[in-house]
XYZ file of C-alpha atoms in Angstrom:
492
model
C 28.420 16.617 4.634
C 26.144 15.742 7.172
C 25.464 12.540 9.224
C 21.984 11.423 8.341
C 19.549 11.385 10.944
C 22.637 12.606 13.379
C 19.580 15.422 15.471
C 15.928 14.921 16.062
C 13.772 18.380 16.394
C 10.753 18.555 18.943
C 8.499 17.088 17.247
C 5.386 15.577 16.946
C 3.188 13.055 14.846
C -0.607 12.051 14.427
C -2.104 9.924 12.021
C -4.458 11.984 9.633
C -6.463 9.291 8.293
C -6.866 5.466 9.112
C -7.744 5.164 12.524
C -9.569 2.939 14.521
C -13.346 3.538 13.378
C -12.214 6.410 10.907
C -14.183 5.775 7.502
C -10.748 6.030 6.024
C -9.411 2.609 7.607
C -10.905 0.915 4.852
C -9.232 2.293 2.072
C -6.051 3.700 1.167
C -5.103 7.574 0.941
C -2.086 9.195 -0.036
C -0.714 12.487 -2.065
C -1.193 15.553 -0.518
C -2.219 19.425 -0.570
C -3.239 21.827 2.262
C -4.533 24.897 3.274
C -6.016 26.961 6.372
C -8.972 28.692 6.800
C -10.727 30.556 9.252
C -13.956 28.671 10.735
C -15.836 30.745 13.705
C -12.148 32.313 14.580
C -10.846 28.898 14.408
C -7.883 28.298 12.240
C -9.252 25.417 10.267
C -6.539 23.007 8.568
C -7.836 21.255 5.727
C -6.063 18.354 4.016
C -7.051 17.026 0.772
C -5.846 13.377 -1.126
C -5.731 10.501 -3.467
C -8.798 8.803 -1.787
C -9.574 5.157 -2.287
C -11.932 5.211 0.952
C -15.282 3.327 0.356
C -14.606 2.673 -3.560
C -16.484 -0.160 -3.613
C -17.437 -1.762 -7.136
C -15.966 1.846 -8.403
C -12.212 0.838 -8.265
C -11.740 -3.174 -7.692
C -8.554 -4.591 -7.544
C -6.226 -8.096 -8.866
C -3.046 -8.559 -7.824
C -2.260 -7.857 -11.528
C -4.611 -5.092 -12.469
C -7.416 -2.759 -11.796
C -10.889 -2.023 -12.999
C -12.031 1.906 -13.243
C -15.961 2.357 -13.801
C -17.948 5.094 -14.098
C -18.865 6.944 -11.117
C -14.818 6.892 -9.006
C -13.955 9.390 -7.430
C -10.211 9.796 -5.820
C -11.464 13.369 -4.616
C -11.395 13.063 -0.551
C -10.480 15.498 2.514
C -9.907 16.063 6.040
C -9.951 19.019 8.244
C -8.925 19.502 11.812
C -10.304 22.640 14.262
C -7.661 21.938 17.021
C -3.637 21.622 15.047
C -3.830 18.705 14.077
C -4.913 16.933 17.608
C -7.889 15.258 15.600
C -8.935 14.782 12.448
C -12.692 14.641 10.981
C -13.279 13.048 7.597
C -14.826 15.027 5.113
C -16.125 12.596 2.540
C -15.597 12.002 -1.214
C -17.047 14.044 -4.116
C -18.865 12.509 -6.827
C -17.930 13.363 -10.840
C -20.381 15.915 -11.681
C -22.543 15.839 -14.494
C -20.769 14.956 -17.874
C -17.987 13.882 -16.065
C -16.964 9.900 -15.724
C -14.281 9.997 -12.873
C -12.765 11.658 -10.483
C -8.922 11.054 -10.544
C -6.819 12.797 -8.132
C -3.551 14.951 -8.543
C -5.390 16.601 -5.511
C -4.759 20.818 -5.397
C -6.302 22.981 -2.857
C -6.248 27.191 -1.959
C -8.205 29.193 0.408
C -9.668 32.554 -0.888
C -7.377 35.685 0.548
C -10.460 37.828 0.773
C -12.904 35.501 2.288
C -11.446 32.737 4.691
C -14.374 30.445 4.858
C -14.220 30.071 0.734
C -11.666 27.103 0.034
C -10.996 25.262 -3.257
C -9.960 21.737 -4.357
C -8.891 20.566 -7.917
C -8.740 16.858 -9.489
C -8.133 15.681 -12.662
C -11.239 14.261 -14.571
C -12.274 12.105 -17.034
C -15.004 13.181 -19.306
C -17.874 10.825 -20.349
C -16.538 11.261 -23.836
C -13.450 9.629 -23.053
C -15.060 6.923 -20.942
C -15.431 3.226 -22.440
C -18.095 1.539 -21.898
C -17.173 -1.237 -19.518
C -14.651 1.008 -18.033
C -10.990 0.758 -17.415
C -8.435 -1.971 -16.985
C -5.505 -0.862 -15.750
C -3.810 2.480 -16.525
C -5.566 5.469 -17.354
C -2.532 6.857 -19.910
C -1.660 3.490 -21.814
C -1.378 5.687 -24.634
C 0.222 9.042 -23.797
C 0.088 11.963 -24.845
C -3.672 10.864 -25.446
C -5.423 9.173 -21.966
C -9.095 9.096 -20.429
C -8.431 12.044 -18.526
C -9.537 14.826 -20.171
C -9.761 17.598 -18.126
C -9.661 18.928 -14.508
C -13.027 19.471 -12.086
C -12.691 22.358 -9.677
C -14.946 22.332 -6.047
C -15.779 25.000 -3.570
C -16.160 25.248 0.061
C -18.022 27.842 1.624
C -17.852 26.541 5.779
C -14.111 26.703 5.966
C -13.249 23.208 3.912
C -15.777 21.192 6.323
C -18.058 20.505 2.986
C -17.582 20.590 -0.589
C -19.058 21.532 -4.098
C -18.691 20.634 -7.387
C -18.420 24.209 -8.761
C -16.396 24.089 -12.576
C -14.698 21.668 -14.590
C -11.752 22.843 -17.244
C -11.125 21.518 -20.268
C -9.306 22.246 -23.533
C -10.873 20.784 -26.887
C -8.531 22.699 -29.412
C -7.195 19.969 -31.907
C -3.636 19.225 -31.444
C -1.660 17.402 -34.780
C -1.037 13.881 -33.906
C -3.033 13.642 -30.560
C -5.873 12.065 -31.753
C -8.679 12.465 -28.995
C -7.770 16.312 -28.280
C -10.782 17.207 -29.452
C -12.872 15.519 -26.464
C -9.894 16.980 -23.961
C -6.207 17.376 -23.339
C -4.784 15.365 -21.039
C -4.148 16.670 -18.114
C -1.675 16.027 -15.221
C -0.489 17.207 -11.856
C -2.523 20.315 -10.119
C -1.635 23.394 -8.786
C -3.814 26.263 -6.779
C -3.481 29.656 -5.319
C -5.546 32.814 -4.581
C -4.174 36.251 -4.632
C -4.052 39.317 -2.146
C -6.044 40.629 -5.284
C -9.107 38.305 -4.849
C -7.831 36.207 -7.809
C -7.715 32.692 -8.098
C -5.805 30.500 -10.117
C -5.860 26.878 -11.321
C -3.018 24.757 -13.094
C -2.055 21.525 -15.038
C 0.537 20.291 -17.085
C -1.344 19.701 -21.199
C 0.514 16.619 -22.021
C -1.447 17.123 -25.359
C 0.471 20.221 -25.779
C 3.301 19.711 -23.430
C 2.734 23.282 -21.987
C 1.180 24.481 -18.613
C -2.328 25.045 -18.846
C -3.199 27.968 -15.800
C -6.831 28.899 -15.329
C -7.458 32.482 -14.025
C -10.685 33.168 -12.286
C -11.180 37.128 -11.159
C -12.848 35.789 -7.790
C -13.555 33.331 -5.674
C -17.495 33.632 -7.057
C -16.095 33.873 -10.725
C -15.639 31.861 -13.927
C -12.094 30.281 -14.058
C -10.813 30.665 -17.965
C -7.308 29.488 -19.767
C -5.145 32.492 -19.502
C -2.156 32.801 -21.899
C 0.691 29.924 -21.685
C 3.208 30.552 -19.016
C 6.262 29.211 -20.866
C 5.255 29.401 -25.215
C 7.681 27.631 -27.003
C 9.357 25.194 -24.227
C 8.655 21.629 -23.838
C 7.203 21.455 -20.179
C 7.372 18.158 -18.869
C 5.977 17.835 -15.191
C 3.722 19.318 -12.793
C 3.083 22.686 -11.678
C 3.333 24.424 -8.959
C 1.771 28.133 -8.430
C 2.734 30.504 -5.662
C 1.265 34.411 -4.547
C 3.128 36.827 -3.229
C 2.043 39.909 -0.464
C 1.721 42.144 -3.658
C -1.224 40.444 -5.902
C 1.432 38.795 -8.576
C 1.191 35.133 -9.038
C 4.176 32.728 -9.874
C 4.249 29.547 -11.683
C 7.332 26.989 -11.725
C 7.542 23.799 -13.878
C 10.420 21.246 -15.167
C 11.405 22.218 -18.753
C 13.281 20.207 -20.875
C 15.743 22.231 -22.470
C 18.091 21.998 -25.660
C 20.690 19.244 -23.919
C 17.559 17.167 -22.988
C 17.775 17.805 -19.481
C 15.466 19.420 -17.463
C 15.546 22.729 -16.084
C 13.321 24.782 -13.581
C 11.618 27.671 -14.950
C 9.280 31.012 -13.152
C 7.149 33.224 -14.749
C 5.284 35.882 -13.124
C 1.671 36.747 -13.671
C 1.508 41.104 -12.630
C -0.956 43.145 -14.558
C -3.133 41.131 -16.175
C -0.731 38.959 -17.987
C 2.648 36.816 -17.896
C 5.972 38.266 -17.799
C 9.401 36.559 -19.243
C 10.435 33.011 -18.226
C 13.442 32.617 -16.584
C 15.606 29.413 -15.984
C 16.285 29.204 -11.827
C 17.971 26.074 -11.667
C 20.581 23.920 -12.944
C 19.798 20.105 -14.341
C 17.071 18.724 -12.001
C 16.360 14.964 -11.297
C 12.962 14.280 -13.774
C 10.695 12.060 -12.044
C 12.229 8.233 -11.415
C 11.821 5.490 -8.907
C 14.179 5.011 -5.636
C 15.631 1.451 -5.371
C 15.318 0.760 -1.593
C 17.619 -2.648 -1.943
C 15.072 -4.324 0.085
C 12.306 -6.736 -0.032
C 8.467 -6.328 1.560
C 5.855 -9.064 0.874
C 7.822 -11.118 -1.653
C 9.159 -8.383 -4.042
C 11.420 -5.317 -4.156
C 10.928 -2.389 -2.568
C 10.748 0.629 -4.658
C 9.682 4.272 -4.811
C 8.434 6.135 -7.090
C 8.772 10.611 -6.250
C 7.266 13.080 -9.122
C 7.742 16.402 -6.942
C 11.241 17.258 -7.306
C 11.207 20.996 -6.547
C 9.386 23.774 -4.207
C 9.487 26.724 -3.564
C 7.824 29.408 -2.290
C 7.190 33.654 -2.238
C 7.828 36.186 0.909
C 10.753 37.996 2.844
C 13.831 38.782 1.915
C 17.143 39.762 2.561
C 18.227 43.401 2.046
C 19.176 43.670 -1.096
C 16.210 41.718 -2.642
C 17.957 39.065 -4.447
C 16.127 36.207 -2.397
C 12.318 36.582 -2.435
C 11.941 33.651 -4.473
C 13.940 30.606 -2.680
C 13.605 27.050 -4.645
C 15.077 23.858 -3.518
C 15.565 21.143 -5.996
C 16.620 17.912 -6.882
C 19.811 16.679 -8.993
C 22.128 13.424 -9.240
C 25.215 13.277 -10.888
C 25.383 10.162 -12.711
C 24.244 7.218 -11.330
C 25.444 9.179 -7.716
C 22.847 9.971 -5.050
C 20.114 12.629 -5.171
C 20.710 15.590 -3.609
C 19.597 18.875 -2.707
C 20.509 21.734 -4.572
C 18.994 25.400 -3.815
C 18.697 28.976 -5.769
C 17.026 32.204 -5.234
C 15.758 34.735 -7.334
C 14.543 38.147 -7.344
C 10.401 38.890 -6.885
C 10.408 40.737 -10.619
C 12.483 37.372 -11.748
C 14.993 39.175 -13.449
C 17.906 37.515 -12.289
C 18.835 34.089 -10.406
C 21.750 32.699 -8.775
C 22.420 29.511 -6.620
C 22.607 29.310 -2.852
C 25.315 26.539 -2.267
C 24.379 27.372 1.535
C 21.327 25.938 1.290
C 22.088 22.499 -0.412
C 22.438 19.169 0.985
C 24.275 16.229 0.094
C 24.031 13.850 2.920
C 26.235 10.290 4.121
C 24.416 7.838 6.097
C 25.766 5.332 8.481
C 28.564 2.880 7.258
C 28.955 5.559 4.653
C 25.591 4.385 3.041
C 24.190 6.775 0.014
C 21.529 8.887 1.254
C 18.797 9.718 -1.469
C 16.648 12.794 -1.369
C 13.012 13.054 -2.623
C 10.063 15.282 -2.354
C 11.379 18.859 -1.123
C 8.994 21.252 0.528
C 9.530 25.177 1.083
C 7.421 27.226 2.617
C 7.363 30.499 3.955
C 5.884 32.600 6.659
C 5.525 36.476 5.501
C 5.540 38.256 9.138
C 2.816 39.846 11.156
C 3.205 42.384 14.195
C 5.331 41.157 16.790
C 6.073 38.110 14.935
C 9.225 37.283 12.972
C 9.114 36.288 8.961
C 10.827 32.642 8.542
C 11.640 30.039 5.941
C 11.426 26.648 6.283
C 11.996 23.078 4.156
C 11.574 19.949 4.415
C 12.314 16.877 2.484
C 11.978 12.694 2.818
C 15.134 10.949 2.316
C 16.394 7.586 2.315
C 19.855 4.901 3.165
C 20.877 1.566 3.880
C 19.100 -1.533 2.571
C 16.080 -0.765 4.842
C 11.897 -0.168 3.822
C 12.142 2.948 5.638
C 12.353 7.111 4.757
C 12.847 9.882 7.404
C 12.032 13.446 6.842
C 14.359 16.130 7.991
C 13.583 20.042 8.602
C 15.721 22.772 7.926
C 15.754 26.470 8.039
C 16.396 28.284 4.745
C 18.119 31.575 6.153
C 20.672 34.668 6.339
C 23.092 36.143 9.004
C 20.792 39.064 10.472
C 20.867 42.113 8.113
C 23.411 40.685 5.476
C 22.816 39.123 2.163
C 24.674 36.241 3.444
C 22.996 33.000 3.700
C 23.266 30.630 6.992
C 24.438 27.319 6.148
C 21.522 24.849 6.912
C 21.647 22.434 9.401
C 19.111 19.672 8.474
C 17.346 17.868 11.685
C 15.196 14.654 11.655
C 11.266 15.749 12.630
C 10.224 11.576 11.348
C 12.570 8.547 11.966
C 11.761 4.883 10.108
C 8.545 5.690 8.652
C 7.846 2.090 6.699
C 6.995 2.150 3.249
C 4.285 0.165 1.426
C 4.415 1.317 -2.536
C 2.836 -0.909 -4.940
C 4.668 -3.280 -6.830
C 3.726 -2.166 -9.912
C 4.665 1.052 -10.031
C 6.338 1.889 -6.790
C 3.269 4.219 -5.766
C 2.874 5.892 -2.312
C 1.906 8.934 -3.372
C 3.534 11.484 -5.445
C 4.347 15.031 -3.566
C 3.430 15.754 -0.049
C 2.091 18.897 1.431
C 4.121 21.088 3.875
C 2.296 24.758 5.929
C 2.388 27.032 8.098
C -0.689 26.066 10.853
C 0.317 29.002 13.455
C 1.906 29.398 16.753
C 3.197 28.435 20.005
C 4.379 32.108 21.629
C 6.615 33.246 19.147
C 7.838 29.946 17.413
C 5.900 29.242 14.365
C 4.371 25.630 14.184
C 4.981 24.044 11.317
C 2.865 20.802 9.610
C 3.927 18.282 7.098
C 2.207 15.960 5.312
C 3.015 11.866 4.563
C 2.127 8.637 3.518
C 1.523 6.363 6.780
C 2.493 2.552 6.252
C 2.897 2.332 9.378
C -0.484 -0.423 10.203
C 2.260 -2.884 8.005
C 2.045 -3.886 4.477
C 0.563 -7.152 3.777
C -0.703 -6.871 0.278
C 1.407 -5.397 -2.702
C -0.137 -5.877 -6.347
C 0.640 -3.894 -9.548
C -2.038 -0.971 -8.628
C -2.709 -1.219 -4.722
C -0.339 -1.126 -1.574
C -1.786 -1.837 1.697
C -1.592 -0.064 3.822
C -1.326 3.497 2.683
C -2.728 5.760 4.979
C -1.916 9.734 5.679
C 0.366 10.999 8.944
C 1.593 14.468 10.099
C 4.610 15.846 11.233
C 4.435 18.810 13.431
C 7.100 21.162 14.611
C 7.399 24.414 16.262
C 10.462 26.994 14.877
């Protein structure tokens, strides 16, 4: 095991939104997804997030509950033109017509055969769904049926700098004992991704149906429409995550809750028009939950709630093939600490195996338990001259403290061998406070991790946070302040 914390890479961090005189001060913004483009031969990054900037009258706030009306919109973004030096606010997008709210789960791709188109997805609520006078509290009291009926889908054509409402998705098929089906399935989570192929793809856990719902459009000027499901007969329990690789074919991964009631990580590949066989590419995962910090901020216990408990990502591999696909992963054994566990499978899927090599089980000082949340993989394909990679990273936490770190780590093989390097996690963020609220232990679900290019030939490397750091003086059921958004930058 490894000392928590024991290196620190060369790193670097800038605050991403809530600065001095940044429209964004005034509200809160967390839960991330990124993408590049290409702006004037500029490589544009472009952040999007759970934005509470400027709600006004939309989303007000008790220290007990909150009111929803018609017209919210959690759909904000970000882009920077230098790495990450600067940051320019991009605004918020309104519901379009027939749709109430805008609700966040924030997804975003950039089109692979036109690098000025970019797209973001949020969950919606339709004005079918809507009451009224709104919404008190929680938008799901009543799950599997909820106001949120749907997903809206909007389109950048200047590089992510400005945005359009451009399709919303919903599903209306009736669905035995989910009562309002008919005006929507409730949707969760988001997930996007263009292909080499000029494809792009859309997708959303149907609580309604507990399946993944994955919208295909054939372009990035073309209709997106519900293919097939991805996993027919499995009970699908959490968000999903979508993935291209160099060859047109699409994957999807989501929790499944198998036959012992745990849950299990399943792929399925999308080749040819259609989806191929599922297959099972991890062992029991850690489903959702909430991290008991054993501390106090403003009067009540710290906690944390995580909902991303596995990544992973598409591109080189070793020599005999067997690693295209590499996945970390959450588990706990018993009431132990959360770890990292790791697999890899083939591109065609049809076979994986663990990678002990690549999992991580850390001690912190005074032999504190170290908990792991939110992994990250991403991976660099290889150009001319420059080297493929694989990196992770992950937030973890020990001690009685309100604090996380993140740690980097390489995810790779001895050269030419099918023998993976053991990794050797380093710190690239160190005491990053933590202001969830105290309701649900909200700071934002998953975070967003990229490749944003290159400093000679070390590949720069960006990830994505909640920033607390402005302190935390207000915690109420639905609303921590503050909750801003920070990067972490690192060359490799």
């Amino acid at each position: 095991m490894l000392l928590a914390g024991l290196l620190l890479a060369c790193s670097n961090d800038n605050e991403v939104t809530g600065a001095k005189g940044d429209p964004t001060a005034s509200g809160t913004q967390s839960e991330t997804a990124a993408t590049t483009a290409l702006a004037g031969g500029v490589t544009r990054i472009v952040v999007t997030y759970n934005d509470d900037t400027n709600a006004g009258n939309a989303v007000t706030y008790t220290s007990t509950t909150r009111h929803i009306s018609k017209g919210a919109s959690n759909l904000g973004w970000s882009y920077s033109d230098n790495g990450g030096g600067s940051w320019h606010y991009g605004g918020k997008l309104k519901p379009p017509k027939g749709w109430a709210v805008l609700w966040g789960d924030p997804a975003i791709t950039t089109s692979q055969t036109n690098y000025s188109v970019v797209f973001i997805s949020n969950l919606a609520m339709p004005n079918s769904k809507f009451p009224a006078g709104g919404i008190d509290g929680s938008v799901d009291p009543f799950a599997p049926e909820s106001y949120i009926g749907g997903a809206c889908i909007a389109k950048s054509t200047d590089s992510g700098k400005t945005f359009a409402n451009y399709q919303c998705v919903t599903d209306t098929s009736p669905v035995e004992g989910v009562g309002d089906a008919t005006q929507g399935h409730f949707y969760d989570g988001g997930s996007m991704v263009a292909s080499n192929t000029g494809e792009v793809f859309a997708a959303f856990v149907d609580v309604a149906t507990s399946q993944i719902a994955v919208y295909r459009s054939p372009s990035d000027s073309g209709s997106f429409k519900l293919t097939a499901p991805p996993f027919p007969g499995m009970y699908v329990a959490a968000h999903p995550r979508l993935r291209a690789a160099r060859d047109g074919s699409v994957y999807v991964a989501a929790q499944v809750i198998g036959q012992d009631q745990n849950s299990y990580i399943y792929l399925n590949r999308w080749s040819g028009g259609s989806w191929g066989k599922p297959i099972q590419a991890s062992y029991p995962t850690v489903f959702y939950g909430s991290l008991d910090f054993g501390a106090q901020v403003d009067g009540s216990e710290l906690t944390l709630r995580f909902g991303n408990s596995m990544s992973y990502d598409v591109g080189a591999s070793s020599p005999n093939g067997s690693d295209a696909i590499r996945l970390l992963y959450v588990r706990r054994d018993s009431n132990g600490p959360r770890y990292i566990d790791a697999s890899a499978c083939y591109a065609d899927l049809h076979a994986c195996a663990q990678v002990p090599q690549w999992a991580f089980k850390g001690g912190g000082p005074g032999n504190s338990q170290v908990d792991v949340i939110n992994p990250e993989v991403a991976a660099w394909p290889g150009f001319i001259g420059l080297p493929p990679t694989w990196q992770a990273t992950w937030a973890y936490h020990y001690g009685q403290t309100g604090t996380v770190n993140v740690a980097r780590a390489t995810l790779g093989y001895f050269p030419n061998t099918d023998n993976p390097l053991v990794i050797f996690p380093v710190d690239i963020l160190r005491n990053t406070p933590v202001c969830s609220d105290s309701g649900r232990g909200y700071w934002g679900d998953y975070d967003a991790m990229l490749q944003v290019g290159w400093q000679g030939a070390s590949s720069v490397w960006m990830r994505f946070l909640t920033d607390s750091s402005q302190g935390c003086p207000k915690r109420w059921t639905y609303l921590g302040e503050t909750q801003h958004l920070q990067q972490a930058n690192y060359a490799y």
